[in-house]
Tab-separated table of C-alpha atoms and ligand atoms in Angstrom:
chain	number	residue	atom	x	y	z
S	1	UNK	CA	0.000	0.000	0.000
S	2	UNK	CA	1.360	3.330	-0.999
S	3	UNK	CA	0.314	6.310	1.137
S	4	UNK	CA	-0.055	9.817	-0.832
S	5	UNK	CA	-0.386	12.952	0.916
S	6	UNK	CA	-0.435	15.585	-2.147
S	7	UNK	CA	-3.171	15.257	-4.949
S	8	UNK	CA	-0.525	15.329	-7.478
S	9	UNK	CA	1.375	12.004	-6.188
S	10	UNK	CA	-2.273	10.767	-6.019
S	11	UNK	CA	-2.408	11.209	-9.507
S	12	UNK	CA	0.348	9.885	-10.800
S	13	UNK	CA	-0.262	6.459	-9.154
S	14	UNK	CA	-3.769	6.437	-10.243
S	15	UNK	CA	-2.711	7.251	-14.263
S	16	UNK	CA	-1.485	3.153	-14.726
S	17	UNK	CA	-4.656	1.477	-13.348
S	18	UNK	CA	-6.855	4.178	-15.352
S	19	UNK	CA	-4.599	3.779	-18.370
S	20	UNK	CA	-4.817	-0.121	-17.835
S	21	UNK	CA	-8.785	0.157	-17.796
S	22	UNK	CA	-8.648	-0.986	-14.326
S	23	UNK	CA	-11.960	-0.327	-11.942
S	24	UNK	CA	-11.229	2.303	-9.127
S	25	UNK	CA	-13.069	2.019	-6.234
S	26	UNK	CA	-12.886	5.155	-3.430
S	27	UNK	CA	-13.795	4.573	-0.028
S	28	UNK	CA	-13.685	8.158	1.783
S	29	UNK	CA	-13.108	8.106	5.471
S	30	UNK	CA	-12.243	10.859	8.093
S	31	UNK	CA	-9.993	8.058	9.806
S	32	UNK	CA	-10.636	6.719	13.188
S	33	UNK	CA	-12.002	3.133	11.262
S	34	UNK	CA	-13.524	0.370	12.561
S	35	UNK	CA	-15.764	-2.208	11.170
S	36	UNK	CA	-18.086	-0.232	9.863
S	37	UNK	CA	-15.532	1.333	7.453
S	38	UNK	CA	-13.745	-1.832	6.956
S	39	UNK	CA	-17.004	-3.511	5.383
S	40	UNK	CA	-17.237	-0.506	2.829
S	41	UNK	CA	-13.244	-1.136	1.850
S	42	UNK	CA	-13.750	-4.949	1.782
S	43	UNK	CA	-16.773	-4.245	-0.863
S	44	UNK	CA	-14.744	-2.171	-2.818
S	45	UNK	CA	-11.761	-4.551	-2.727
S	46	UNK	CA	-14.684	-7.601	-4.168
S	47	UNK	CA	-15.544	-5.191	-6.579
S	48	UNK	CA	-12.902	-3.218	-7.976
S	49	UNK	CA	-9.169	-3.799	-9.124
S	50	UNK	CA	-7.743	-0.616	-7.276
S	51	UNK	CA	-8.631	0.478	-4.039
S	52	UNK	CA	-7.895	4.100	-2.608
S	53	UNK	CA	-8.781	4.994	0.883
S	54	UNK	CA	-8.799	8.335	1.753
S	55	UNK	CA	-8.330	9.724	5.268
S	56	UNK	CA	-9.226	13.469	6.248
S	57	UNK	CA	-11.069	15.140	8.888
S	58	UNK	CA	-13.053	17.648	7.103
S	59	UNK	CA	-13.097	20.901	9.261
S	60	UNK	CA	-15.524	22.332	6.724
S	61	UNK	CA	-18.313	19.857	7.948
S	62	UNK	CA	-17.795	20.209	11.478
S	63	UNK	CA	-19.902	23.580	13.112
S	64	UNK	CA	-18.643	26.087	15.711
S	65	UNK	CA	-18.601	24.537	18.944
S	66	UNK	CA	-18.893	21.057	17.142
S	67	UNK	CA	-16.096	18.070	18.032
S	68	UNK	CA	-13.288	18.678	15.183
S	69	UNK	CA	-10.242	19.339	17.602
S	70	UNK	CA	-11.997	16.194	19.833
S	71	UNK	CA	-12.633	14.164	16.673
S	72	UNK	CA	-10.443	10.935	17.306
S	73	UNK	CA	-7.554	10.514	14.995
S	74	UNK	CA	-5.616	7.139	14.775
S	75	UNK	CA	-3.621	7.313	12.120
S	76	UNK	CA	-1.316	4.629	12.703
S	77	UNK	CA	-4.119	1.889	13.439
S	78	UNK	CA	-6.027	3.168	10.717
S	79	UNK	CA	-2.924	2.850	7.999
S	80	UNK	CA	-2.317	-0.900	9.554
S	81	UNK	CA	-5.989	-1.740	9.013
S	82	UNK	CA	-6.248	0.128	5.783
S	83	UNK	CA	-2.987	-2.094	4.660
S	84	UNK	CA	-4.443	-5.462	6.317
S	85	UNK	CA	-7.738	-5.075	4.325
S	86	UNK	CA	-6.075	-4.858	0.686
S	87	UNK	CA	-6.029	-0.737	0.391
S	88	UNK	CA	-3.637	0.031	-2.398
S	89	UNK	CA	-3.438	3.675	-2.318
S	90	UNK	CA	-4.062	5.826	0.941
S	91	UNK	CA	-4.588	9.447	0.586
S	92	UNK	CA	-4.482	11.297	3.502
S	93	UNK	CA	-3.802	15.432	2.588
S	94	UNK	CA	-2.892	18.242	4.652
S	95	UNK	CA	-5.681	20.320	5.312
S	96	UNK	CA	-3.953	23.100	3.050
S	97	UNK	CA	-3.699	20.294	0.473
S	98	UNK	CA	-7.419	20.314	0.125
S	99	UNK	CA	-7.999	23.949	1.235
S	100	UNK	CA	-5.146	25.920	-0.176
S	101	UNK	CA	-5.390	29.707	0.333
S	102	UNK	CA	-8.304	31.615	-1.589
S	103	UNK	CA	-10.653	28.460	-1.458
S	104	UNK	CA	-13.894	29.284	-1.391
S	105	UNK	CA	-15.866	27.315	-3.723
S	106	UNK	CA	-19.166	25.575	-2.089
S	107	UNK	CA	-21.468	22.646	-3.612
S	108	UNK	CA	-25.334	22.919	-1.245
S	109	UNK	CA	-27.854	20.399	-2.270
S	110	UNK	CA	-30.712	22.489	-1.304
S	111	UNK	CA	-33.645	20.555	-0.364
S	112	UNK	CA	-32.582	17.402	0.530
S	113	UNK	CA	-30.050	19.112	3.375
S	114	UNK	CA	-32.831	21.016	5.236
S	115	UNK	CA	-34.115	18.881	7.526
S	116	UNK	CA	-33.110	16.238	9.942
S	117	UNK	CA	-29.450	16.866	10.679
S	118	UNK	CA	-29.289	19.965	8.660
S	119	UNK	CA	-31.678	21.785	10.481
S	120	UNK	CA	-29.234	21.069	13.372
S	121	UNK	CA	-25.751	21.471	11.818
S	122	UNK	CA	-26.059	24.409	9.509
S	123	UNK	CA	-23.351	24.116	7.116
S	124	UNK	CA	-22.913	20.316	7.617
S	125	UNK	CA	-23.876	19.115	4.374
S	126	UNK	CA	-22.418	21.696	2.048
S	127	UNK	CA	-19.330	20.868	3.909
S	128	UNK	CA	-19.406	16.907	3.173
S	129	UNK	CA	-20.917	18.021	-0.390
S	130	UNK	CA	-17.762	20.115	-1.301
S	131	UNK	CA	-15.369	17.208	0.151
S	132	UNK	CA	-16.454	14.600	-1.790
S	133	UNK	CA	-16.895	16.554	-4.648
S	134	UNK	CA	-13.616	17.340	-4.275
S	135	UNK	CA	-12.303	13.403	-3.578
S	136	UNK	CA	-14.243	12.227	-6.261
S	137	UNK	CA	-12.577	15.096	-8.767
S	138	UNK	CA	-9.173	14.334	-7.292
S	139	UNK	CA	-9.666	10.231	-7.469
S	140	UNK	CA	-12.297	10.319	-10.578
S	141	UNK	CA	-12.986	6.227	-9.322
S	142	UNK	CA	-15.660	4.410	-11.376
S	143	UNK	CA	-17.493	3.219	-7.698
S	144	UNK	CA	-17.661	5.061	-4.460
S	145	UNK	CA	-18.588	3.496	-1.184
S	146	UNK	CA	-20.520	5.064	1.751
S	147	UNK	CA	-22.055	3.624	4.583
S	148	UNK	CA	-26.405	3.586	5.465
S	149	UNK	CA	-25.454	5.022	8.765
S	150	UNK	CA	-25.055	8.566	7.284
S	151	UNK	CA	-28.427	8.032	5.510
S	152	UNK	CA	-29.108	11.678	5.212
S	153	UNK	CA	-25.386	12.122	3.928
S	154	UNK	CA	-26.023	9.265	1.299
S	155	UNK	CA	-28.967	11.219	-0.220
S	156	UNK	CA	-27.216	14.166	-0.214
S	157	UNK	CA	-24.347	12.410	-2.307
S	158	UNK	CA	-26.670	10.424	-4.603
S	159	UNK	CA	-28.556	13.727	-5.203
S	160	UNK	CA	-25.176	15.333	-5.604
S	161	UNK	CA	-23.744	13.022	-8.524
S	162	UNK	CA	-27.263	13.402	-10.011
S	163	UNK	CA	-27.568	17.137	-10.565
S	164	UNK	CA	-23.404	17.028	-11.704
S	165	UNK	CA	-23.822	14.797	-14.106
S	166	UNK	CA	-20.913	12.872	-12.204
S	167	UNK	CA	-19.682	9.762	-13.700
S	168	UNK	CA	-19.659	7.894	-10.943
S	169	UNK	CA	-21.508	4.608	-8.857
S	170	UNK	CA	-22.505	5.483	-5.394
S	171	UNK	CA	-22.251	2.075	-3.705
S	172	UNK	CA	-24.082	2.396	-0.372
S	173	UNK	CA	-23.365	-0.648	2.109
S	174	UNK	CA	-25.624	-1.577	5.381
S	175	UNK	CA	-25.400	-0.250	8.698
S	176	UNK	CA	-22.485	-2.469	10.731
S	177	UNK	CA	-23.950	-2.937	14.326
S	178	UNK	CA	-22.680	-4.161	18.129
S	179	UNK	CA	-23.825	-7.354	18.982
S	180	UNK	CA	-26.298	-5.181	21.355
S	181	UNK	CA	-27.431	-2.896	18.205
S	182	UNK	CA	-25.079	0.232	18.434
S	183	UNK	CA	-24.570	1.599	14.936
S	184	UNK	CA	-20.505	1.262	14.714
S	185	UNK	CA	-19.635	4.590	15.009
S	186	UNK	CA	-16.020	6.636	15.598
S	187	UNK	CA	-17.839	8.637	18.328
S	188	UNK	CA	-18.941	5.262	20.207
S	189	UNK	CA	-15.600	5.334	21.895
S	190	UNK	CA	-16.820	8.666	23.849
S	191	UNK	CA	-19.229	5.886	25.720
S	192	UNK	CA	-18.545	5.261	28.902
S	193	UNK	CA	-20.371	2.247	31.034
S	194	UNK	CA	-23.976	3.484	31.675
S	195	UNK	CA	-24.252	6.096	28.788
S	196	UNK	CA	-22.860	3.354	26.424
S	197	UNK	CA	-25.812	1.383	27.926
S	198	UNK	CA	-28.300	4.304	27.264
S	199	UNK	CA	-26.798	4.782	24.071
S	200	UNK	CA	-28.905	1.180	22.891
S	201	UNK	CA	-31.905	3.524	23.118
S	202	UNK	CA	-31.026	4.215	19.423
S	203	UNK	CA	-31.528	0.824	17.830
S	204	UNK	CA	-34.168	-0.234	20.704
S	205	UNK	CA	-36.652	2.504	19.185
S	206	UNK	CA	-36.026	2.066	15.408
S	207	UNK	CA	-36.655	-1.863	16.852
S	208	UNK	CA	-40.230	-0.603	18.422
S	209	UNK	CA	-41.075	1.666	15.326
S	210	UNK	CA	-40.327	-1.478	13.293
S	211	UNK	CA	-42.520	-3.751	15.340
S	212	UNK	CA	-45.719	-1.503	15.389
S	213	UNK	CA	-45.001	-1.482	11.462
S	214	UNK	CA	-44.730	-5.373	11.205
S	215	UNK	CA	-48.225	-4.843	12.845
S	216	UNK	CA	-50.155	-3.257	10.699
S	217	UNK	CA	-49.533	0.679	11.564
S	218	UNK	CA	-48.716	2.844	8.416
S	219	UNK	CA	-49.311	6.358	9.693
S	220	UNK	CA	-45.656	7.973	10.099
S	221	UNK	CA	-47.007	9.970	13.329
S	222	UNK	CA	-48.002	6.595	15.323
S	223	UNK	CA	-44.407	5.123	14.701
S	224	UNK	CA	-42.570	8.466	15.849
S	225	UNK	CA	-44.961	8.348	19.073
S	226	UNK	CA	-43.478	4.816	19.451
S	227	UNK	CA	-40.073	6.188	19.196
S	228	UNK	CA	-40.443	8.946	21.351
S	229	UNK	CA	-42.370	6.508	24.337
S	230	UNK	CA	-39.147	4.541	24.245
S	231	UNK	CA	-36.749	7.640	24.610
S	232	UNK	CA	-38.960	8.475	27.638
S	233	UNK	CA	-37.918	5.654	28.919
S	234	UNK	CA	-34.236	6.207	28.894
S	235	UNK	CA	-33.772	9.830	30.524
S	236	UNK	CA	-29.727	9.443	29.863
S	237	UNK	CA	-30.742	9.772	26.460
S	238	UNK	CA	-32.338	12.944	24.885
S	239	UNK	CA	-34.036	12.279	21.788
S	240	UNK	CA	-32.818	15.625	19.020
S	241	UNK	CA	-34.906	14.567	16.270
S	242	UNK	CA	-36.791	11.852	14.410
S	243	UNK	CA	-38.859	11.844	11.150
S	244	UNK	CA	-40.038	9.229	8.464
S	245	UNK	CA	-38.575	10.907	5.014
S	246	UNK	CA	-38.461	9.939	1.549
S	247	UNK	CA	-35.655	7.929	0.704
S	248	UNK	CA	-34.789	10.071	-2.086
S	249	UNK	CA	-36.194	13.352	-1.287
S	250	UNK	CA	-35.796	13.057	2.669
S	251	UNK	CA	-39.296	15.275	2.509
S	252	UNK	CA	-41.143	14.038	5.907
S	253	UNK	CA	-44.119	11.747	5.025
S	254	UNK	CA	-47.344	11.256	6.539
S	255	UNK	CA	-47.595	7.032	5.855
S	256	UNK	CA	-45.010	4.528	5.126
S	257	UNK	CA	-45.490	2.492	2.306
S	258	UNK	CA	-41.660	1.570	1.801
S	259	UNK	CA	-39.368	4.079	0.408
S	260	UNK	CA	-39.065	5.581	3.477
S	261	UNK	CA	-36.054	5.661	6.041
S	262	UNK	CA	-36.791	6.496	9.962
S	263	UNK	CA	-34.382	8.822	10.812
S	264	UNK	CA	-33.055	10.423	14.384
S	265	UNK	CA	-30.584	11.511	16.242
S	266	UNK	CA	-30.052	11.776	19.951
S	267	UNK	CA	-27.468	12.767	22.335
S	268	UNK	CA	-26.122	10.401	25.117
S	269	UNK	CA	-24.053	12.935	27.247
S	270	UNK	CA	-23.055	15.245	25.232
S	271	UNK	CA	-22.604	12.194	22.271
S	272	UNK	CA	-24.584	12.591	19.147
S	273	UNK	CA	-25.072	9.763	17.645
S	274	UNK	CA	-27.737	9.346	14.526
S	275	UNK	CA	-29.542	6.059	13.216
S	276	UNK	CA	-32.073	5.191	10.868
S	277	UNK	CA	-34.066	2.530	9.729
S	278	UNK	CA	-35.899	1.608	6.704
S	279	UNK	CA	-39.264	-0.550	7.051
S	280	UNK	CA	-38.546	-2.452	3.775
S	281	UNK	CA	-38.661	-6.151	5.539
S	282	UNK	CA	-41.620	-4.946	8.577
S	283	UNK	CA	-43.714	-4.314	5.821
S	284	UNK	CA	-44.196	-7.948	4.689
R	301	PAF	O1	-18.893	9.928	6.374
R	301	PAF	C1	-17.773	10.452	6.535
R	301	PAF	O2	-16.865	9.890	7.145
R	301	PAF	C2	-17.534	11.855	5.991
R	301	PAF	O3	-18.673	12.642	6.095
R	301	PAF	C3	-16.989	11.846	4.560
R	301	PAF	C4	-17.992	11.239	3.579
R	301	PAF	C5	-15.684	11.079	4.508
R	301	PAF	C6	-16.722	13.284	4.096
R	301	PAF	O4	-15.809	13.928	4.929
């Protein structure tokens, strides 16, 4: 595995595999990786011949008072596992690299970033927009993998590539869960013993919402009661938001008749921590 810090060394180690006609595969990252991210580099290692890995914590996605000086950063660990799962090429820039003086270029996918965690981190999405847009420029791979977790993030991407006309397949792999149902997340390690217990509350109420589905319920209101009966069960938890959207659009939709996602977000402690749910297999 060759690690590449500049986009111009990048580059010239992708220009034999493109000349060759080989399939790129990109799995971006802001480092930190665990299984979750492993299972998006693994697919792209089934599916493609070359596989670049790119590591950066994105300041522009992270909001005033937001975790980006707290955001964990393993770079060692994360080179080793990148290596161990059959990376080829690791990009990791500089922040100047990717923001050089006199940047000030910004992608917003209007509608689609308003709600859910939009409404909450103004400036989020045109942040991760603008990044990837930027990876996928620098990279130009044929297949680029993102994980369910970021559900909101995936539509904004998908939209994204739509509008731009990008050439490129948005691979989107399952949510990777704890044996208990924690979405794998970097910020899980923030956890300690009892809010890392709370912190279940999560999968627990997409679980509930799910159930009253399986039974019959289709009104989008009912289900979000369900999922905010189960947060008042679990006061180390405090429920931020949850809606029923679109799976494309991420509008908010009055009944669920399966191309919908629940989405919320909640924090544990000061932890956010988002998960979603579609209602694909509840709805027989
Ligand atoms: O999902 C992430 O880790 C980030 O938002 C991404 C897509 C790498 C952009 O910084």
């Amino acid at each position: 595995m060759d690690v590449l810090e500049t986009v111009s060394d990048l580059r010239e180690a992708l220009a034999g595999p493109r000349r060759g006609g080989r399939k790129i595969g990109l799995v971006p990252t802001m480092g930190s990786l665990h299984e979750a991210h492993f299972s998006l580099i693994r697919a792209a290692r089934a599916e493609c011949d070359t596989v670049v890995a790119s590591i950066f914590v994105n300041p522009t996605q992270f909001g005033p008072g937001e975790d980006l000086e707290l955001y964990p950063r393993t770079p060692e660990l994360d080179a080793r596992g990148c290596e161990q799962e059959g990376v080829d090429l690791l990009f990791t820039p500089p922040v100047e690299g990717m923001y050089p003086p006199g940047f000030q270029t910004k992608v917003t996918v209007e509608e689609v970033s308003r709600e859910y965690c939009g409404r909450y981190r103004p400036g989020h999405f045109p942040g991760v927009a603008t990044v990837v847009l930027k990876l996928l420029n620098i990279v130009q791979p044929h297949a680029a993998y993102f994980g369910e977790k970021d559900f909101q993030q995936s539509a904004v991407i998908r939209r994204m590539v739509g509008d731009l006309n990008i050439p490129v397949e948005i691979r989107l792999l399952p949510i990777v869960r704890e044996p208990d149902g924690l979405a794998m997340s970097s910020r899980n390690r923030y956890l300690s013993g009892s809010a890392r217990e709370a912190a279940t509350v999560l999968f627990r109420s997409l679980e509930a919402a799910a159930e009253r589905v399986r039974a019959g319920e289709r009104s989008a209101a009912a289900v979000l009661k369900t999922v905010r009966e189960v947060f008042e069960g679990e006061p180390a938890a405090q429920l931020q938001y949850a809606g029923v959207a679109d799976d494309e659009t991420l509008e908010p939709v009055e009944s669920i008749r399966g191309r919908e996602h629940l989405l919320l977000a909640a924090f544990v402690g000061d932890v956010r921590l988002i998960d979603n749910r579609s209602f694909e297999d509840a709805l027989g």
